[in-house]
Amino acid sequence: MTLRPGPRNLITDVPGLFVGNASDADLKSGATVLTADAPFTAAVHVMGGAPGSVETDLLAPDKLVTQVDALVLSGGSAFGLAAADGVRGALRARGRGFAVGDQRVPIVPGAILFDLLNGGNKSWGDNPYTALGAAAFDAAGRTFDLGSFGAGTGAMTATLKGGIGSASLQVGSITIGALVAVNALGSATVGNGPHFWAAPFEMEGEFGARGPCLSPPPPSLPTLKAKPGEATTIAIVATDAALNQAQSKRLAVAAHDGLARALVPSHSLLDGDLVFAASTGAQALPDPLETPFQLGHAAAICLARAVARAVHSATPAPGDTRPCWHSLFEN
């Protein structure tokens, strides 16, 4: 089966899903929200050694609540967990949430990355991330910006600015997509050149069409440029295939391969690398075994491409501590 990107090449090619970004240029940070027109199944898998998250325990298959109303990716380290509060408030105002008597409790898991040392103004009084979460939810739509927006506003990698990235694939009648905020200890490019580690998976010139590096440097040990908690790449893979929570968890596990293909090194003790998986359940599985197997492979391809698109799309801003890919290789 030949794989091809969806019409937008965004996670919102999955019918019923919406994404919103909210950014604060002075803060050099922001939040990104994925939501839907109805609750959806979700799971999570963590492979980094320094994660930061909220409500992820609810995503285990043995828990009472099996669906969520939104997923949140945010900058701000632990302060960014408040972005989920803003999303909960916005959902509650719309009458959304898990019914408990006459009350509605929106279920909003989230994950954060560390961007407190990126040159932005962090001398806030009230925590700004509650408002950023609410604004990202209000901005949610079928199209959204990539690069230095939302949770990727002030994100960095070892050598370049990071950002928010997305990609999609059509797998027969099923759609799968990835959304990622790249703030990695590792690098998305090979050595000091323009070639992305994810180049073998690029489609339609989506991140520069430079192809693979033909003369990669010999393997070497990386130099440690961060302290515990100062990195983290957080992502969501989503599909309209009808997956239960256990199958969604396996989708998240498989998707982590995309991070390993696109960021070198990845999944370190100092990163908090985390992948959510989401299923709207709109499409029945053509085969109960082969289809989830194929979707795991597609999820990893989508996530690798999304990582490269995030870095490729980043734009410069005053006070940056890392250059952008375009500033170095497109001038």
Coordinates of C-alpha atoms in Angstrom, one line a residue:
M1 CA 0.0 0.0 0.0
T2 CA 1.4 3.4 -1.0
L3 CA 1.3 6.0 1.7
R4 CA 0.6 9.7 1.0
P5 CA 0.1 12.8 3.1
G6 CA -3.4 14.0 3.8
P7 CA -4.7 17.1 2.1
R8 CA -3.4 19.5 4.8
N9 CA -0.5 17.3 5.9
L10 CA -1.6 18.1 9.5
I11 CA -2.9 16.0 12.3
T12 CA -6.3 17.7 11.6
D13 CA -6.6 15.6 8.5
V14 CA -8.1 13.2 10.9
P15 CA -11.8 14.1 10.7
G16 CA -13.3 15.6 13.8
L17 CA -10.0 16.9 15.3
F18 CA -9.0 20.5 15.8
V19 CA -5.7 22.1 16.9
G20 CA -5.1 25.6 18.4
N21 CA -1.9 27.5 19.2
A22 CA -1.5 30.4 21.7
S23 CA 1.9 32.2 21.9
D24 CA 3.4 34.9 24.0
A25 CA 6.4 36.5 22.2
D26 CA 7.7 38.3 25.3
L27 CA 7.5 35.1 27.3
K28 CA 8.9 33.1 24.4
S29 CA 6.5 30.3 25.3
G30 CA 3.0 29.1 24.6
A31 CA 0.5 26.3 24.5
T32 CA -1.0 24.0 21.9
V33 CA -4.3 22.1 22.3
L34 CA -5.8 19.2 20.4
T35 CA -9.5 18.8 20.8
A36 CA -12.4 17.2 19.0
D37 CA -16.1 17.6 18.4
A38 CA -16.7 14.7 20.7
P39 CA -14.8 12.9 23.4
F40 CA -12.1 10.5 22.1
T41 CA -10.1 7.6 23.3
A42 CA -6.5 8.4 24.5
A43 CA -3.4 6.7 25.8
V44 CA 0.1 7.7 26.7
H45 CA 3.6 6.3 26.7
V46 CA 6.6 8.0 28.3
M47 CA 10.2 7.1 27.4
G48 CA 12.1 10.1 28.6
G49 CA 13.7 10.3 32.1
A50 CA 12.3 13.7 33.1
P51 CA 8.7 13.9 32.2
G52 CA 6.1 16.5 33.3
S53 CA 2.4 15.7 32.9
V54 CA -1.1 15.9 34.3
E55 CA -4.0 13.5 34.3
T56 CA -1.9 10.8 32.5
D57 CA -2.8 8.1 35.1
L58 CA -6.4 8.3 33.8
L59 CA -5.2 7.0 30.5
A60 CA -4.4 3.5 31.7
P61 CA -6.8 0.8 30.3
D62 CA -8.0 -0.2 33.8
K63 CA -9.3 3.3 34.8
L64 CA -12.9 4.5 35.0
V65 CA -12.7 7.2 32.4
T66 CA -12.0 5.9 28.9
Q67 CA -12.2 9.1 26.9
V68 CA -10.9 12.6 27.1
D69 CA -12.1 16.1 25.8
A70 CA -8.7 17.5 24.9
L71 CA -4.9 17.0 25.1
V72 CA -2.5 19.8 25.9
L73 CA 1.1 20.4 25.0
S74 CA 2.7 23.4 26.8
G75 CA 5.9 25.2 27.5
G76 CA 6.7 26.6 30.9
S77 CA 8.0 23.5 32.7
A78 CA 5.8 22.7 35.7
F79 CA 4.1 26.1 35.5
G80 CA 2.8 25.1 32.1
L81 CA 0.7 22.4 33.6
A82 CA -1.8 25.2 34.3
A83 CA -2.6 25.4 30.6
A84 CA -4.8 22.3 31.1
D85 CA -6.7 24.3 33.7
G86 CA -7.5 27.0 31.1
V87 CA -8.7 24.3 28.7
R88 CA -10.9 22.7 31.3
G89 CA -12.5 26.0 32.1
A90 CA -13.2 26.7 28.4
L91 CA -14.7 23.2 27.9
R92 CA -16.8 23.5 31.0
A93 CA -18.2 26.8 29.7
R94 CA -19.4 24.9 26.7
G95 CA -21.0 22.2 28.7
R96 CA -18.4 19.6 27.9
G97 CA -17.0 17.0 30.3
F98 CA -17.5 13.7 32.1
A99 CA -20.9 13.7 33.7
V100 CA -21.0 13.4 37.5
G101 CA -24.6 14.1 38.7
D102 CA -25.5 17.5 37.4
Q103 CA -21.8 18.5 36.9
R104 CA -19.5 18.2 34.0
V105 CA -15.8 17.5 34.6
P106 CA -13.7 18.0 31.4
I107 CA -10.9 15.4 31.1
V108 CA -7.8 17.2 29.9
P109 CA -4.4 15.4 30.1
G110 CA -1.4 17.4 29.3
A111 CA 2.4 17.4 29.1
I112 CA 5.0 20.2 29.4
L113 CA 8.5 21.0 28.1
F114 CA 11.2 23.1 29.7
D115 CA 11.7 26.6 28.0
L116 CA 12.5 28.7 31.1
L117 CA 16.0 29.5 30.0
N118 CA 15.4 30.5 26.3
G119 CA 15.8 34.3 26.6
G120 CA 12.2 35.1 27.2
N121 CA 10.8 37.3 30.0
K122 CA 9.9 34.9 32.8
S123 CA 9.2 37.5 35.5
W124 CA 5.5 37.0 35.5
G125 CA 3.2 37.6 38.5
D126 CA 0.2 35.5 37.8
N127 CA 0.9 32.2 36.0
P128 CA 0.3 33.0 32.3
Y129 CA -0.3 29.5 31.2
T130 CA -3.9 29.2 32.3
A131 CA -4.8 32.0 29.9
L132 CA -2.6 30.6 27.1
G133 CA -4.4 27.2 27.4
A134 CA -7.8 28.8 27.2
A135 CA -6.7 30.9 24.2
A136 CA -5.2 27.9 22.4
F137 CA -8.5 26.1 22.9
D138 CA -10.5 29.1 21.5
A139 CA -8.2 29.2 18.5
A140 CA -8.6 25.5 17.6
G141 CA -9.4 24.8 14.0
R142 CA -8.6 22.6 11.0
T143 CA -5.5 24.6 10.1
F144 CA -2.7 26.0 12.3
D145 CA 0.8 27.4 12.0
L146 CA 4.0 25.3 12.3
G147 CA 7.3 26.4 13.7
S148 CA 7.6 29.0 16.4
F149 CA 4.0 28.9 17.6
G150 CA 2.1 27.5 20.5
A151 CA 4.1 25.1 22.7
G152 CA 7.0 25.4 20.2
T153 CA 7.3 29.2 20.5
G154 CA 10.6 29.1 22.4
A155 CA 11.5 25.5 21.9
M156 CA 15.1 24.5 21.1
T157 CA 17.2 21.5 20.0
A158 CA 20.9 21.0 20.7
T159 CA 21.9 23.1 17.7
L160 CA 18.8 24.9 16.3
K161 CA 15.5 26.3 17.3
G162 CA 12.8 23.7 17.7
G163 CA 9.1 24.4 17.3
I164 CA 5.6 22.9 16.7
G165 CA 5.3 20.3 13.9
S166 CA 2.7 18.1 12.3
A167 CA 2.3 15.6 9.5
S168 CA -0.3 13.1 8.3
L169 CA -0.7 10.0 6.2
Q170 CA -3.6 8.2 4.5
V171 CA -3.5 4.5 5.2
G172 CA -6.2 3.2 2.9
S173 CA -9.5 4.5 4.3
I174 CA -7.8 5.4 7.6
T175 CA -6.1 8.7 8.4
I176 CA -3.3 9.1 10.9
G177 CA -1.4 12.2 12.0
A178 CA 1.2 13.5 14.4
L179 CA 1.6 16.8 16.3
V180 CA 4.9 17.5 18.2
A181 CA 6.6 20.2 20.2
V182 CA 10.3 19.7 19.6
N183 CA 12.5 20.9 22.5
A184 CA 15.1 18.2 22.4
L185 CA 18.5 17.6 24.0
G186 CA 19.4 16.0 20.7
S187 CA 19.7 17.4 17.2
A188 CA 17.3 17.1 14.3
T189 CA 20.0 17.6 11.7
V190 CA 23.2 15.7 10.9
G191 CA 26.4 17.4 12.2
N192 CA 26.6 21.0 11.2
G193 CA 24.8 20.6 7.9
P194 CA 21.2 21.1 6.6
H195 CA 20.3 17.5 6.3
F196 CA 17.6 16.1 8.6
W197 CA 17.9 12.8 10.3
A198 CA 14.3 12.2 9.2
A199 CA 15.2 12.8 5.5
P200 CA 14.5 9.1 4.4
F201 CA 10.9 9.6 5.4
E202 CA 10.3 13.1 3.8
M203 CA 7.3 13.4 1.4
E204 CA 6.8 16.1 -1.2
G205 CA 9.7 18.3 -0.1
E206 CA 7.9 19.1 3.1
F207 CA 11.1 20.1 5.0
G208 CA 13.4 21.4 2.3
A209 CA 14.0 18.4 0.0
R210 CA 17.7 18.2 0.9
G211 CA 17.7 14.4 1.0
P212 CA 19.8 12.3 3.4
C213 CA 23.3 13.3 4.3
L214 CA 25.6 11.4 1.9
S215 CA 28.7 12.0 4.1
P216 CA 27.6 11.7 7.7
P217 CA 30.2 12.2 10.4
P218 CA 31.4 9.1 12.2
P219 CA 29.5 8.1 15.3
S220 CA 30.6 10.0 18.4
L221 CA 29.4 10.6 22.0
P222 CA 27.2 13.7 22.3
T223 CA 28.2 16.7 24.5
L224 CA 25.8 17.2 27.3
K225 CA 24.2 20.7 26.9
A226 CA 21.3 20.5 29.3
K227 CA 20.6 19.7 33.0
P228 CA 17.8 17.3 34.1
G229 CA 14.4 18.7 33.1
E230 CA 15.8 21.2 30.6
A231 CA 14.7 19.4 27.5
T232 CA 11.7 17.3 26.3
T233 CA 9.9 16.5 23.1
I234 CA 6.1 16.0 23.6
A235 CA 3.8 14.7 20.9
I236 CA 0.4 13.4 20.0
V237 CA -0.4 10.8 17.3
A238 CA -4.0 10.5 16.3
T239 CA -6.2 8.4 14.0
D240 CA -9.8 7.8 13.1
A241 CA -9.3 4.1 13.3
A242 CA -11.4 2.5 16.0
L243 CA -8.7 1.7 18.6
N244 CA -9.4 0.9 22.3
Q245 CA -7.1 2.2 25.0
A246 CA -4.8 -0.8 24.9
Q247 CA -4.4 -0.5 21.2
S248 CA -3.9 3.2 21.5
K249 CA -1.1 2.6 24.0
R250 CA 0.6 0.4 21.5
L251 CA 0.3 3.1 18.9
A252 CA 2.0 5.6 21.2
V253 CA 4.8 3.0 21.9
A254 CA 5.4 2.5 18.2
A255 CA 5.3 6.3 17.5
H256 CA 8.3 6.8 19.7
D257 CA 10.4 5.2 17.0
G258 CA 9.7 8.3 15.0
L259 CA 11.4 10.4 17.7
A260 CA 14.4 8.1 17.6
R261 CA 14.6 8.4 13.8
A262 CA 14.4 12.2 13.8
L263 CA 16.3 13.3 17.0
V264 CA 19.8 12.1 17.9
P265 CA 20.1 11.3 20.7
S266 CA 16.5 10.9 22.0
H267 CA 14.8 9.3 25.0
S268 CA 17.6 10.3 27.3
L269 CA 17.5 10.5 31.1
L270 CA 17.5 14.3 30.7
D271 CA 14.6 14.5 28.2
G272 CA 10.9 14.0 29.2
D273 CA 9.9 12.5 25.9
L274 CA 6.2 11.6 25.9
V275 CA 3.7 10.6 23.2
F276 CA -0.1 10.6 23.6
A277 CA -2.2 8.6 21.2
A278 CA -5.8 9.5 20.3
S279 CA -8.5 7.6 18.4
T280 CA -11.8 9.1 17.3
G281 CA -13.1 5.6 16.5
A282 CA -14.8 6.6 13.3
Q283 CA -13.3 4.0 11.0
A284 CA -13.6 0.2 11.7
L285 CA -10.4 -1.8 11.5
P286 CA -10.2 -3.6 8.2
D287 CA -8.1 -6.3 10.0
P288 CA -7.9 -6.6 13.8
L289 CA -4.3 -7.5 13.8
E290 CA -2.7 -6.2 10.6
T291 CA -4.2 -2.8 10.7
P292 CA -2.9 -1.8 14.2
F293 CA 0.5 -3.2 13.1
Q294 CA 0.5 -1.0 10.0
L295 CA -0.8 2.1 11.9
G296 CA 2.1 1.8 14.3
H297 CA 4.5 2.0 11.4
A298 CA 2.7 4.9 9.9
A299 CA 2.6 6.7 13.3
A300 CA 6.4 6.5 13.5
I301 CA 6.8 7.9 10.0
C302 CA 4.4 10.7 10.7
L303 CA 6.1 11.7 13.9
A304 CA 9.6 11.7 12.4
R305 CA 8.4 14.0 9.6
A306 CA 6.6 16.2 12.1
V307 CA 9.8 16.7 14.0
A308 CA 11.7 17.8 10.9
R309 CA 8.8 20.1 9.9
A310 CA 8.9 21.8 13.3
V311 CA 12.6 22.6 13.1
H312 CA 12.4 23.5 9.4
S313 CA 9.5 25.9 10.0
A314 CA 11.0 27.8 13.0
T315 CA 11.5 31.5 12.6
P316 CA 13.9 33.9 14.4
A317 CA 12.8 36.2 17.2
P318 CA 14.7 38.8 19.4
G319 CA 16.7 37.2 22.2
D320 CA 17.0 33.7 20.6
T321 CA 19.7 31.5 22.0
R322 CA 19.7 29.2 19.0
P323 CA 19.6 30.0 15.2
C324 CA 16.8 28.8 12.9
W325 CA 17.4 26.3 10.2
H326 CA 16.3 28.8 7.5
S327 CA 18.7 31.5 8.9
L328 CA 21.6 29.1 8.4
F329 CA 20.8 27.2 5.2
E330 CA 18.3 29.2 3.1
N331 CA 20.1 32.6 2.9

